[in-house]
Amino acid sequence: MTRDLLGYGGQWPDVTWPNGTKLAVSIVINFEEGAEEQVGDGDPRSERLGEVLSVVEPGRRDFGQEQIFAYGMRAGVWRVAECLERAALLATIFFCGRAVERAPELARRLVDAGHEAACHGWRWRPHADYPSPEAERIDLDRATAAIEAATGVRPLGFFCRGSESPWTRQILAERGYVYTSNGLDDDLPYCDAHTALLVVPYAFDSNDMKFFHPNGFVRADEMVDYVVDALDVLEAEAQRGHARLLNIGFHLRIVGRPARFKAFQAIIRELKRRESRLWVARRIDIARAFQAATDRGDIP
């Protein structure tokens, strides 16, 4: 795959989102607890990244890390779901297949509330690790089936941890997926050069995972201020006629904790405050709106 460092080359597509605004905002909730590596689940090692780096030796069960992840399902999901419901805002849920298989009633509840079911792989792992297309197809099909069985909806969007493999996008296209979000390189969707897939870019900067990274967010206000700064910049560009997309990513075990939940609440309030000037939408709706603009000829 040849790297494209130019993209739109400063000639942005003239896209107006369905509500008449130029700035779209995607809220993403990662639903992956129970799909991470854990020795207790038969894996050779347990996930190291959590509230602290695991100090348990590989091959030994890390009960603490298991519990840190379990918090997202046992407590965090309820706070997040209730806040979105009160605000009447819809998100895209990045569902790991194995997490859905272990908590199908939670997955169904979120989708029944109107949120989008997207695929986050079978496990919380990089798809770049798959040794062959055949192995990747097996797990993608397994994840797709688990999500559809639990929610009644077949996912049309995809995002995996880390990186796709050289074959991921072709497999997704074969399976009828509409978009991938493993693109960290733009502020607008774009067409993949080798498949029929649309790339709806994602972002790691406006993402609560930075609470788990050194030199990232520590206090809730730090994430709120960061997202507000992003909204200010993109809204100013939108006022000059440039279509834009802002991604805000959350994890149930991270922002679901009480002190960090204040960041989620404040960001949701800020989106509601600006609601007339932007479009908060599910990623599948963003993809379809962008494709419709393409079909109309708005995008060369």
PDB file of C-alpha atoms in Angstrom:
ATOM      1  CA  MET A   1       0.000   0.000   0.000  1.00  0.00           C
ATOM      2  CA  THR A   2       1.450   3.342  -1.061  1.00  0.00           C
ATOM      3  CA  ARG A   3       1.298   6.086   1.563  1.00  0.00           C
ATOM      4  CA  ASP A   4      -0.737   9.137   0.603  1.00  0.00           C
ATOM      5  CA  LEU A   5       0.675  12.224   2.305  1.00  0.00           C
ATOM      6  CA  LEU A   6      -1.340  14.726   0.264  1.00  0.00           C
ATOM      7  CA  GLY A   7      -4.986  13.756   0.693  1.00  0.00           C
ATOM      8  CA  TYR A   8      -7.232  16.534  -0.546  1.00  0.00           C
ATOM      9  CA  GLY A   9      -4.241  18.838  -1.000  1.00  0.00           C
ATOM     10  CA  GLY A  10      -6.015  21.736   0.677  1.00  0.00           C
ATOM     11  CA  GLN A  11      -8.932  21.577  -1.773  1.00  0.00           C
ATOM     12  CA  TRP A  12     -11.583  20.422   0.656  1.00  0.00           C
ATOM     13  CA  PRO A  13     -14.800  18.807  -0.585  1.00  0.00           C
ATOM     14  CA  ASP A  14     -17.765  21.169  -0.443  1.00  0.00           C
ATOM     15  CA  VAL A  15     -19.894  19.095   1.908  1.00  0.00           C
ATOM     16  CA  THR A  16     -22.821  20.427   3.897  1.00  0.00           C
ATOM     17  CA  TRP A  17     -24.065  17.951   6.478  1.00  0.00           C
ATOM     18  CA  PRO A  18     -27.790  17.032   6.516  1.00  0.00           C
ATOM     19  CA  ASN A  19     -28.755  19.614   9.150  1.00  0.00           C
ATOM     20  CA  GLY A  20     -27.174  22.435   7.153  1.00  0.00           C
ATOM     21  CA  THR A  21     -23.965  22.764   9.159  1.00  0.00           C
ATOM     22  CA  LYS A  22     -20.337  22.230   8.111  1.00  0.00           C
ATOM     23  CA  LEU A  23     -19.034  20.543  11.269  1.00  0.00           C
ATOM     24  CA  ALA A  24     -19.916  16.943  12.106  1.00  0.00           C
ATOM     25  CA  VAL A  25     -19.080  15.398  15.468  1.00  0.00           C
ATOM     26  CA  SER A  26     -18.828  11.666  16.089  1.00  0.00           C
ATOM     27  CA  ILE A  27     -19.116  10.337  19.635  1.00  0.00           C
ATOM     28  CA  VAL A  28     -17.549   6.881  19.864  1.00  0.00           C
ATOM     29  CA  ILE A  29     -18.003   4.499  22.785  1.00  0.00           C
ATOM     30  CA  ASN A  30     -15.585   1.558  22.838  1.00  0.00           C
ATOM     31  CA  PHE A  31     -17.220  -1.645  24.086  1.00  0.00           C
ATOM     32  CA  GLU A  32     -14.225  -3.960  24.470  1.00  0.00           C
ATOM     33  CA  GLU A  33     -14.141  -5.067  28.090  1.00  0.00           C
ATOM     34  CA  GLY A  34     -13.928  -8.851  28.129  1.00  0.00           C
ATOM     35  CA  ALA A  35     -12.215  -8.984  24.731  1.00  0.00           C
ATOM     36  CA  GLU A  36      -8.759  -8.024  26.009  1.00  0.00           C
ATOM     37  CA  GLU A  37      -6.004 -10.558  26.620  1.00  0.00           C
ATOM     38  CA  GLN A  38      -6.259 -12.212  30.051  1.00  0.00           C
ATOM     39  CA  VAL A  39      -4.497 -15.312  31.325  1.00  0.00           C
ATOM     40  CA  GLY A  40      -7.723 -16.131  33.158  1.00  0.00           C
ATOM     41  CA  ASP A  41      -9.388 -16.422  29.758  1.00  0.00           C
ATOM     42  CA  GLY A  42      -6.722 -18.767  28.445  1.00  0.00           C
ATOM     43  CA  ASP A  43      -4.407 -16.209  26.862  1.00  0.00           C
ATOM     44  CA  PRO A  44      -0.630 -16.492  27.275  1.00  0.00           C
ATOM     45  CA  ARG A  45      -0.449 -13.063  28.957  1.00  0.00           C
ATOM     46  CA  SER A  46      -2.744 -10.396  30.355  1.00  0.00           C
ATOM     47  CA  GLU A  47      -3.244  -6.884  28.972  1.00  0.00           C
ATOM     48  CA  ARG A  48      -0.679  -4.567  30.545  1.00  0.00           C
ATOM     49  CA  LEU A  49      -2.383  -1.216  29.887  1.00  0.00           C
ATOM     50  CA  GLY A  50      -4.833  -0.156  32.567  1.00  0.00           C
ATOM     51  CA  GLU A  51      -5.018   2.245  35.493  1.00  0.00           C
ATOM     52  CA  VAL A  52      -1.398   1.236  36.080  1.00  0.00           C
ATOM     53  CA  LEU A  53       0.945  -0.937  34.028  1.00  0.00           C
ATOM     54  CA  SER A  54       0.528  -4.526  35.136  1.00  0.00           C
ATOM     55  CA  VAL A  55       3.440  -5.871  37.148  1.00  0.00           C
ATOM     56  CA  VAL A  56       2.170  -9.460  37.047  1.00  0.00           C
ATOM     57  CA  GLU A  57       4.525 -11.758  35.165  1.00  0.00           C
ATOM     58  CA  PRO A  58       3.355 -13.058  31.757  1.00  0.00           C
ATOM     59  CA  GLY A  59       1.621 -16.400  32.165  1.00  0.00           C
ATOM     60  CA  ARG A  60       0.187 -15.605  35.602  1.00  0.00           C
ATOM     61  CA  ARG A  61      -3.393 -14.522  36.110  1.00  0.00           C
ATOM     62  CA  ASP A  62      -3.813 -10.797  36.821  1.00  0.00           C
ATOM     63  CA  PHE A  63      -7.024 -10.502  38.834  1.00  0.00           C
ATOM     64  CA  GLY A  64      -6.566  -6.758  39.262  1.00  0.00           C
ATOM     65  CA  GLN A  65      -6.398  -6.112  35.543  1.00  0.00           C
ATOM     66  CA  GLU A  66      -9.453  -8.307  34.972  1.00  0.00           C
ATOM     67  CA  GLN A  67     -11.375  -6.236  37.515  1.00  0.00           C
ATOM     68  CA  ILE A  68     -10.264  -2.915  36.039  1.00  0.00           C
ATOM     69  CA  PHE A  69     -11.740  -3.970  32.712  1.00  0.00           C
ATOM     70  CA  ALA A  70     -14.868  -5.456  34.315  1.00  0.00           C
ATOM     71  CA  TYR A  71     -15.680  -2.078  35.861  1.00  0.00           C
ATOM     72  CA  GLY A  72     -16.607  -0.775  32.426  1.00  0.00           C
ATOM     73  CA  MET A  73     -19.382  -3.341  32.056  1.00  0.00           C
ATOM     74  CA  ARG A  74     -20.514  -3.482  35.664  1.00  0.00           C
ATOM     75  CA  ALA A  75     -20.689   0.267  36.315  1.00  0.00           C
ATOM     76  CA  GLY A  76     -19.340   2.524  33.575  1.00  0.00           C
ATOM     77  CA  VAL A  77     -21.739   1.555  30.807  1.00  0.00           C
ATOM     78  CA  TRP A  78     -24.764   2.588  32.870  1.00  0.00           C
ATOM     79  CA  ARG A  79     -23.454   6.107  33.490  1.00  0.00           C
ATOM     80  CA  VAL A  80     -22.543   6.609  29.851  1.00  0.00           C
ATOM     81  CA  ALA A  81     -25.821   5.240  28.490  1.00  0.00           C
ATOM     82  CA  GLU A  82     -27.952   7.315  30.858  1.00  0.00           C
ATOM     83  CA  CYS A  83     -26.070  10.528  30.055  1.00  0.00           C
ATOM     84  CA  LEU A  84     -26.495  10.018  26.305  1.00  0.00           C
ATOM     85  CA  GLU A  85     -30.167   9.209  26.765  1.00  0.00           C
ATOM     86  CA  ARG A  86     -30.808  12.368  28.782  1.00  0.00           C
ATOM     87  CA  ALA A  87     -29.015  14.461  26.159  1.00  0.00           C
ATOM     88  CA  ALA A  88     -30.802  12.712  23.271  1.00  0.00           C
ATOM     89  CA  LEU A  89     -27.494  12.260  21.458  1.00  0.00           C
ATOM     90  CA  LEU A  90     -26.518   9.190  19.468  1.00  0.00           C
ATOM     91  CA  ALA A  91     -23.105   7.551  19.425  1.00  0.00           C
ATOM     92  CA  THR A  92     -21.331   4.843  17.491  1.00  0.00           C
ATOM     93  CA  ILE A  93     -20.419   1.825  19.598  1.00  0.00           C
ATOM     94  CA  PHE A  94     -17.203   0.045  18.629  1.00  0.00           C
ATOM     95  CA  PHE A  95     -18.190  -3.494  19.660  1.00  0.00           C
ATOM     96  CA  CYS A  96     -15.581  -6.213  20.106  1.00  0.00           C
ATOM     97  CA  GLY A  97     -17.288  -9.472  19.199  1.00  0.00           C
ATOM     98  CA  ARG A  98     -16.158 -11.410  22.244  1.00  0.00           C
ATOM     99  CA  ALA A  99     -17.224  -8.588  24.576  1.00  0.00           C
ATOM    100  CA  VAL A 100     -20.676  -8.650  22.978  1.00  0.00           C
ATOM    101  CA  GLU A 101     -20.866 -12.419  23.239  1.00  0.00           C
ATOM    102  CA  ARG A 102     -20.189 -12.135  26.987  1.00  0.00           C
ATOM    103  CA  ALA A 103     -22.626  -9.276  27.623  1.00  0.00           C
ATOM    104  CA  PRO A 104     -25.244  -9.458  24.846  1.00  0.00           C
ATOM    105  CA  GLU A 105     -27.974  -7.782  26.882  1.00  0.00           C
ATOM    106  CA  LEU A 106     -25.836  -4.653  27.333  1.00  0.00           C
ATOM    107  CA  ALA A 107     -25.051  -4.510  23.620  1.00  0.00           C
ATOM    108  CA  ARG A 108     -28.723  -4.914  22.739  1.00  0.00           C
ATOM    109  CA  ARG A 109     -29.727  -2.168  25.160  1.00  0.00           C
ATOM    110  CA  LEU A 110     -27.355   0.325  23.538  1.00  0.00           C
ATOM    111  CA  VAL A 111     -28.490  -0.465  20.012  1.00  0.00           C
ATOM    112  CA  ASP A 112     -32.148  -0.410  21.020  1.00  0.00           C
ATOM    113  CA  ALA A 113     -31.505   3.145  22.257  1.00  0.00           C
ATOM    114  CA  GLY A 114     -30.539   4.114  18.704  1.00  0.00           C
ATOM    115  CA  HIS A 115     -26.760   3.926  18.889  1.00  0.00           C
ATOM    116  CA  GLU A 116     -24.853   2.445  15.951  1.00  0.00           C
ATOM    117  CA  ALA A 117     -23.383  -1.045  16.166  1.00  0.00           C
ATOM    118  CA  ALA A 118     -19.922  -1.009  14.562  1.00  0.00           C
ATOM    119  CA  CYS A 119     -17.342  -3.795  14.627  1.00  0.00           C
ATOM    120  CA  HIS A 120     -14.179  -3.454  16.729  1.00  0.00           C
ATOM    121  CA  GLY A 121     -12.856  -6.884  15.785  1.00  0.00           C
ATOM    122  CA  TRP A 122     -13.374 -10.161  17.595  1.00  0.00           C
ATOM    123  CA  ARG A 123     -10.683  -9.379  20.184  1.00  0.00           C
ATOM    124  CA  TRP A 124      -9.172  -6.078  21.325  1.00  0.00           C
ATOM    125  CA  ARG A 125      -6.046  -6.635  19.233  1.00  0.00           C
ATOM    126  CA  PRO A 126      -4.322  -5.205  16.169  1.00  0.00           C
ATOM    127  CA  HIS A 127      -5.466  -6.807  12.946  1.00  0.00           C
ATOM    128  CA  ALA A 128      -1.912  -6.241  11.700  1.00  0.00           C
ATOM    129  CA  ASP A 129      -1.016  -9.313  13.815  1.00  0.00           C
ATOM    130  CA  TYR A 130      -3.015 -11.750  11.684  1.00  0.00           C
ATOM    131  CA  PRO A 131      -0.681 -14.119   9.835  1.00  0.00           C
ATOM    132  CA  SER A 132      -3.028 -14.649   6.895  1.00  0.00           C
ATOM    133  CA  PRO A 133      -6.222 -13.329   5.287  1.00  0.00           C
ATOM    134  CA  GLU A 134      -7.935 -16.610   6.147  1.00  0.00           C
ATOM    135  CA  ALA A 135      -7.289 -16.224   9.866  1.00  0.00           C
ATOM    136  CA  GLU A 136      -8.515 -12.637   9.786  1.00  0.00           C
ATOM    137  CA  ARG A 137     -11.677 -13.581   7.879  1.00  0.00           C
ATOM    138  CA  ILE A 138     -12.569 -16.178  10.492  1.00  0.00           C
ATOM    139  CA  ASP A 139     -12.398 -13.690  13.352  1.00  0.00           C
ATOM    140  CA  LEU A 140     -14.125 -10.884  11.440  1.00  0.00           C
ATOM    141  CA  ASP A 141     -17.001 -13.198  10.522  1.00  0.00           C
ATOM    142  CA  ARG A 142     -17.196 -14.395  14.120  1.00  0.00           C
ATOM    143  CA  ALA A 143     -17.360 -10.819  15.417  1.00  0.00           C
ATOM    144  CA  THR A 144     -19.934  -9.765  12.829  1.00  0.00           C
ATOM    145  CA  ALA A 145     -22.144 -12.729  13.691  1.00  0.00           C
ATOM    146  CA  ALA A 146     -21.890 -12.112  17.448  1.00  0.00           C
ATOM    147  CA  ILE A 147     -22.863  -8.457  17.096  1.00  0.00           C
ATOM    148  CA  GLU A 148     -25.778  -9.247  14.802  1.00  0.00           C
ATOM    149  CA  ALA A 149     -27.006 -12.070  17.052  1.00  0.00           C
ATOM    150  CA  ALA A 150     -26.976  -9.854  20.137  1.00  0.00           C
ATOM    151  CA  THR A 151     -28.314  -6.610  18.664  1.00  0.00           C
ATOM    152  CA  GLY A 152     -30.336  -7.681  15.645  1.00  0.00           C
ATOM    153  CA  VAL A 153     -28.229  -5.322  13.507  1.00  0.00           C
ATOM    154  CA  ARG A 154     -25.412  -6.252  11.155  1.00  0.00           C
ATOM    155  CA  PRO A 155     -22.497  -3.835  11.590  1.00  0.00           C
ATOM    156  CA  LEU A 156     -21.487  -1.780   8.537  1.00  0.00           C
ATOM    157  CA  GLY A 157     -18.534   0.067  10.072  1.00  0.00           C
ATOM    158  CA  PHE A 158     -15.216  -1.190  11.393  1.00  0.00           C
ATOM    159  CA  PHE A 159     -12.286  -0.118  13.540  1.00  0.00           C
ATOM    160  CA  CYS A 160      -9.581  -2.278  15.103  1.00  0.00           C
ATOM    161  CA  ARG A 161      -7.018  -1.590  17.788  1.00  0.00           C
ATOM    162  CA  GLY A 162      -3.636  -0.503  16.483  1.00  0.00           C
ATOM    163  CA  SER A 163      -3.529  -1.165  12.774  1.00  0.00           C
ATOM    164  CA  GLU A 164      -5.276  -3.014  10.003  1.00  0.00           C
ATOM    165  CA  SER A 165      -3.489  -5.785   8.144  1.00  0.00           C
ATOM    166  CA  PRO A 166      -2.633  -5.460   4.439  1.00  0.00           C
ATOM    167  CA  TRP A 167      -5.817  -7.443   3.748  1.00  0.00           C
ATOM    168  CA  THR A 168      -8.320  -5.913   6.177  1.00  0.00           C
ATOM    169  CA  ARG A 169      -9.988  -3.457   3.819  1.00  0.00           C
ATOM    170  CA  GLN A 170     -10.412  -5.978   1.035  1.00  0.00           C
ATOM    171  CA  ILE A 171     -12.007  -8.437   3.479  1.00  0.00           C
ATOM    172  CA  LEU A 172     -14.323  -5.733   4.798  1.00  0.00           C
ATOM    173  CA  ALA A 173     -15.394  -4.831   1.266  1.00  0.00           C
ATOM    174  CA  GLU A 174     -16.038  -8.501   0.467  1.00  0.00           C
ATOM    175  CA  ARG A 175     -18.218  -8.747   3.589  1.00  0.00           C
ATOM    176  CA  GLY A 176     -20.363  -5.746   2.636  1.00  0.00           C
ATOM    177  CA  TYR A 177     -18.981  -3.242   5.127  1.00  0.00           C
ATOM    178  CA  VAL A 178     -19.548   0.393   4.193  1.00  0.00           C
ATOM    179  CA  TYR A 179     -16.676   2.079   6.010  1.00  0.00           C
ATOM    180  CA  THR A 180     -13.513   1.597   8.012  1.00  0.00           C
ATOM    181  CA  SER A 181     -12.303   4.028  10.646  1.00  0.00           C
ATOM    182  CA  ASN A 182      -8.666   2.928  10.682  1.00  0.00           C
ATOM    183  CA  GLY A 183      -7.638   6.232   9.191  1.00  0.00           C
ATOM    184  CA  LEU A 184      -5.955   8.725  11.485  1.00  0.00           C
ATOM    185  CA  ASP A 185      -4.906  11.094   8.735  1.00  0.00           C
ATOM    186  CA  ASP A 186      -7.677  13.551   7.896  1.00  0.00           C
ATOM    187  CA  ASP A 187     -10.536  15.739   9.113  1.00  0.00           C
ATOM    188  CA  LEU A 188     -12.961  14.411   6.480  1.00  0.00           C
ATOM    189  CA  PRO A 189     -13.963  11.026   5.079  1.00  0.00           C
ATOM    190  CA  TYR A 190     -12.351   9.857   1.866  1.00  0.00           C
ATOM    191  CA  CYS A 191     -12.584   6.886  -0.478  1.00  0.00           C
ATOM    192  CA  ASP A 192     -10.082   4.065  -0.095  1.00  0.00           C
ATOM    193  CA  ALA A 193      -7.981   3.900  -3.237  1.00  0.00           C
ATOM    194  CA  HIS A 194      -8.168   0.103  -3.586  1.00  0.00           C
ATOM    195  CA  THR A 195     -11.659  -0.921  -2.451  1.00  0.00           C
ATOM    196  CA  ALA A 196     -15.215   0.391  -2.414  1.00  0.00           C
ATOM    197  CA  LEU A 197     -14.829   1.293   1.268  1.00  0.00           C
ATOM    198  CA  LEU A 198     -15.195   4.782   2.628  1.00  0.00           C
ATOM    199  CA  VAL A 199     -12.674   5.799   5.277  1.00  0.00           C
ATOM    200  CA  VAL A 200     -14.341   7.730   8.084  1.00  0.00           C
ATOM    201  CA  PRO A 201     -11.249   8.889   9.980  1.00  0.00           C
ATOM    202  CA  TYR A 202     -10.874   8.448  13.718  1.00  0.00           C
ATOM    203  CA  ALA A 203      -8.534  10.241  16.150  1.00  0.00           C
ATOM    204  CA  PHE A 204      -6.532   9.413  19.263  1.00  0.00           C
ATOM    205  CA  ASP A 205      -5.933  12.940  20.538  1.00  0.00           C
ATOM    206  CA  SER A 206      -9.498  13.795  21.624  1.00  0.00           C
ATOM    207  CA  ASN A 207      -9.787  10.396  23.264  1.00  0.00           C
ATOM    208  CA  ASP A 208     -10.083   9.388  26.899  1.00  0.00           C
ATOM    209  CA  MET A 209      -7.383   6.727  26.404  1.00  0.00           C
ATOM    210  CA  LYS A 210      -4.995   9.600  27.098  1.00  0.00           C
ATOM    211  CA  PHE A 211      -5.971   9.272  30.754  1.00  0.00           C
ATOM    212  CA  PHE A 212      -4.019   5.993  30.612  1.00  0.00           C
ATOM    213  CA  HIS A 213      -0.970   7.439  28.837  1.00  0.00           C
ATOM    214  CA  PRO A 214       1.944   9.438  30.286  1.00  0.00           C
ATOM    215  CA  ASN A 215       1.769  13.137  29.433  1.00  0.00           C
ATOM    216  CA  GLY A 216      -1.941  12.738  28.707  1.00  0.00           C
ATOM    217  CA  PHE A 217      -5.013  13.850  30.636  1.00  0.00           C
ATOM    218  CA  VAL A 218      -5.002  13.690  34.434  1.00  0.00           C
ATOM    219  CA  ARG A 219      -7.965  15.809  35.521  1.00  0.00           C
ATOM    220  CA  ALA A 220     -11.367  15.668  33.821  1.00  0.00           C
ATOM    221  CA  ASP A 221     -11.121  19.359  32.949  1.00  0.00           C
ATOM    222  CA  GLU A 222      -8.017  18.697  30.868  1.00  0.00           C
ATOM    223  CA  MET A 223      -9.926  16.539  28.404  1.00  0.00           C
ATOM    224  CA  VAL A 224     -12.861  18.954  28.399  1.00  0.00           C
ATOM    225  CA  ASP A 225     -10.589  21.904  27.630  1.00  0.00           C
ATOM    226  CA  TYR A 226      -8.876  19.944  24.869  1.00  0.00           C
ATOM    227  CA  VAL A 227     -12.164  19.034  23.183  1.00  0.00           C
ATOM    228  CA  VAL A 228     -13.456  22.613  23.536  1.00  0.00           C
ATOM    229  CA  ASP A 229     -10.270  23.873  21.853  1.00  0.00           C
ATOM    230  CA  ALA A 230     -10.815  21.415  18.999  1.00  0.00           C
ATOM    231  CA  LEU A 231     -14.436  22.495  18.636  1.00  0.00           C
ATOM    232  CA  ASP A 232     -13.413  26.170  18.571  1.00  0.00           C
ATOM    233  CA  VAL A 233     -10.838  25.646  15.816  1.00  0.00           C
ATOM    234  CA  LEU A 234     -13.017  23.415  13.651  1.00  0.00           C
ATOM    235  CA  GLU A 235     -16.079  25.586  14.119  1.00  0.00           C
ATOM    236  CA  ALA A 236     -14.109  28.635  12.948  1.00  0.00           C
ATOM    237  CA  GLU A 237     -12.959  26.700   9.875  1.00  0.00           C
ATOM    238  CA  ALA A 238     -16.534  25.575   9.252  1.00  0.00           C
ATOM    239  CA  GLN A 239     -17.699  29.185   9.388  1.00  0.00           C
ATOM    240  CA  ARG A 240     -15.215  29.878   6.575  1.00  0.00           C
ATOM    241  CA  GLY A 241     -16.964  27.182   4.536  1.00  0.00           C
ATOM    242  CA  HIS A 242     -14.698  24.188   5.190  1.00  0.00           C
ATOM    243  CA  ALA A 243     -16.465  20.937   6.039  1.00  0.00           C
ATOM    244  CA  ARG A 244     -14.948  19.139   9.009  1.00  0.00           C
ATOM    245  CA  LEU A 245     -15.326  16.065  11.253  1.00  0.00           C
ATOM    246  CA  LEU A 246     -14.362  15.853  14.935  1.00  0.00           C
ATOM    247  CA  ASN A 247     -14.044  12.470  16.647  1.00  0.00           C
ATOM    248  CA  ILE A 248     -14.378  12.123  20.413  1.00  0.00           C
ATOM    249  CA  GLY A 249     -13.562   8.650  21.738  1.00  0.00           C
ATOM    250  CA  PHE A 250     -14.509   7.138  25.104  1.00  0.00           C
ATOM    251  CA  HIS A 251     -14.032   3.824  26.902  1.00  0.00           C
ATOM    252  CA  LEU A 252     -16.428   2.416  29.476  1.00  0.00           C
ATOM    253  CA  ARG A 253     -13.697   1.466  31.967  1.00  0.00           C
ATOM    254  CA  ILE A 254     -11.969   4.854  31.616  1.00  0.00           C
ATOM    255  CA  VAL A 255     -14.550   7.634  31.407  1.00  0.00           C
ATOM    256  CA  GLY A 256     -17.022   5.497  33.324  1.00  0.00           C
ATOM    257  CA  ARG A 257     -15.048   6.117  36.529  1.00  0.00           C
ATOM    258  CA  PRO A 258     -16.662   8.875  38.644  1.00  0.00           C
ATOM    259  CA  ALA A 259     -13.884  11.477  38.478  1.00  0.00           C
ATOM    260  CA  ARG A 260     -13.422  11.066  34.723  1.00  0.00           C
ATOM    261  CA  PHE A 261     -17.148  10.847  34.083  1.00  0.00           C
ATOM    262  CA  LYS A 262     -17.243  14.572  34.765  1.00  0.00           C
ATOM    263  CA  ALA A 263     -15.338  14.972  31.492  1.00  0.00           C
ATOM    264  CA  PHE A 264     -17.976  12.960  29.624  1.00  0.00           C
ATOM    265  CA  GLN A 265     -20.802  14.977  31.168  1.00  0.00           C
ATOM    266  CA  ALA A 266     -19.154  18.319  30.407  1.00  0.00           C
ATOM    267  CA  ILE A 267     -18.358  17.384  26.804  1.00  0.00           C
ATOM    268  CA  ILE A 268     -21.927  16.240  26.225  1.00  0.00           C
ATOM    269  CA  ARG A 269     -23.198  19.519  27.694  1.00  0.00           C
ATOM    270  CA  GLU A 270     -20.872  21.471  25.400  1.00  0.00           C
ATOM    271  CA  LEU A 271     -22.096  19.583  22.342  1.00  0.00           C
ATOM    272  CA  LYS A 272     -25.685  20.343  23.328  1.00  0.00           C
ATOM    273  CA  ARG A 273     -24.799  24.016  23.813  1.00  0.00           C
ATOM    274  CA  ARG A 274     -23.428  24.168  20.275  1.00  0.00           C
ATOM    275  CA  GLU A 275     -26.052  21.866  18.802  1.00  0.00           C
ATOM    276  CA  SER A 276     -27.385  24.416  16.299  1.00  0.00           C
ATOM    277  CA  ARG A 277     -23.894  24.901  14.847  1.00  0.00           C
ATOM    278  CA  LEU A 278     -22.833  21.298  14.374  1.00  0.00           C
ATOM    279  CA  TRP A 279     -24.162  17.842  13.554  1.00  0.00           C
ATOM    280  CA  VAL A 280     -23.687  15.120  16.171  1.00  0.00           C
ATOM    281  CA  ALA A 281     -24.186  11.905  14.247  1.00  0.00           C
ATOM    282  CA  ARG A 282     -23.460   8.216  14.146  1.00  0.00           C
ATOM    283  CA  ARG A 283     -20.573   7.252  11.896  1.00  0.00           C
ATOM    284  CA  ILE A 284     -22.763   5.295   9.495  1.00  0.00           C
ATOM    285  CA  ASP A 285     -24.889   8.423   9.024  1.00  0.00           C
ATOM    286  CA  ILE A 286     -21.770  10.496   8.412  1.00  0.00           C
ATOM    287  CA  ALA A 287     -20.600   7.925   5.858  1.00  0.00           C
ATOM    288  CA  ARG A 288     -23.954   7.914   4.069  1.00  0.00           C
ATOM    289  CA  ALA A 289     -24.174  11.707   4.031  1.00  0.00           C
ATOM    290  CA  PHE A 290     -20.674  11.951   2.587  1.00  0.00           C
ATOM    291  CA  GLN A 291     -21.487   9.323  -0.031  1.00  0.00           C
ATOM    292  CA  ALA A 292     -24.666  11.173  -0.954  1.00  0.00           C
ATOM    293  CA  ALA A 293     -22.633  14.351  -1.461  1.00  0.00           C
ATOM    294  CA  THR A 294     -20.287  12.365  -3.691  1.00  0.00           C
ATOM    295  CA  ASP A 295     -23.200  11.012  -5.729  1.00  0.00           C
ATOM    296  CA  ARG A 296     -24.553  14.545  -6.180  1.00  0.00           C
ATOM    297  CA  GLY A 297     -21.210  15.671  -7.502  1.00  0.00           C
ATOM    298  CA  ASP A 298     -20.365  17.907  -4.524  1.00  0.00           C
ATOM    299  CA  ILE A 299     -17.113  15.975  -4.194  1.00  0.00           C
ATOM    300  CA  PRO A 300     -14.996  15.733  -7.347  1.00  0.00           C
TER     301      PRO A 300
END
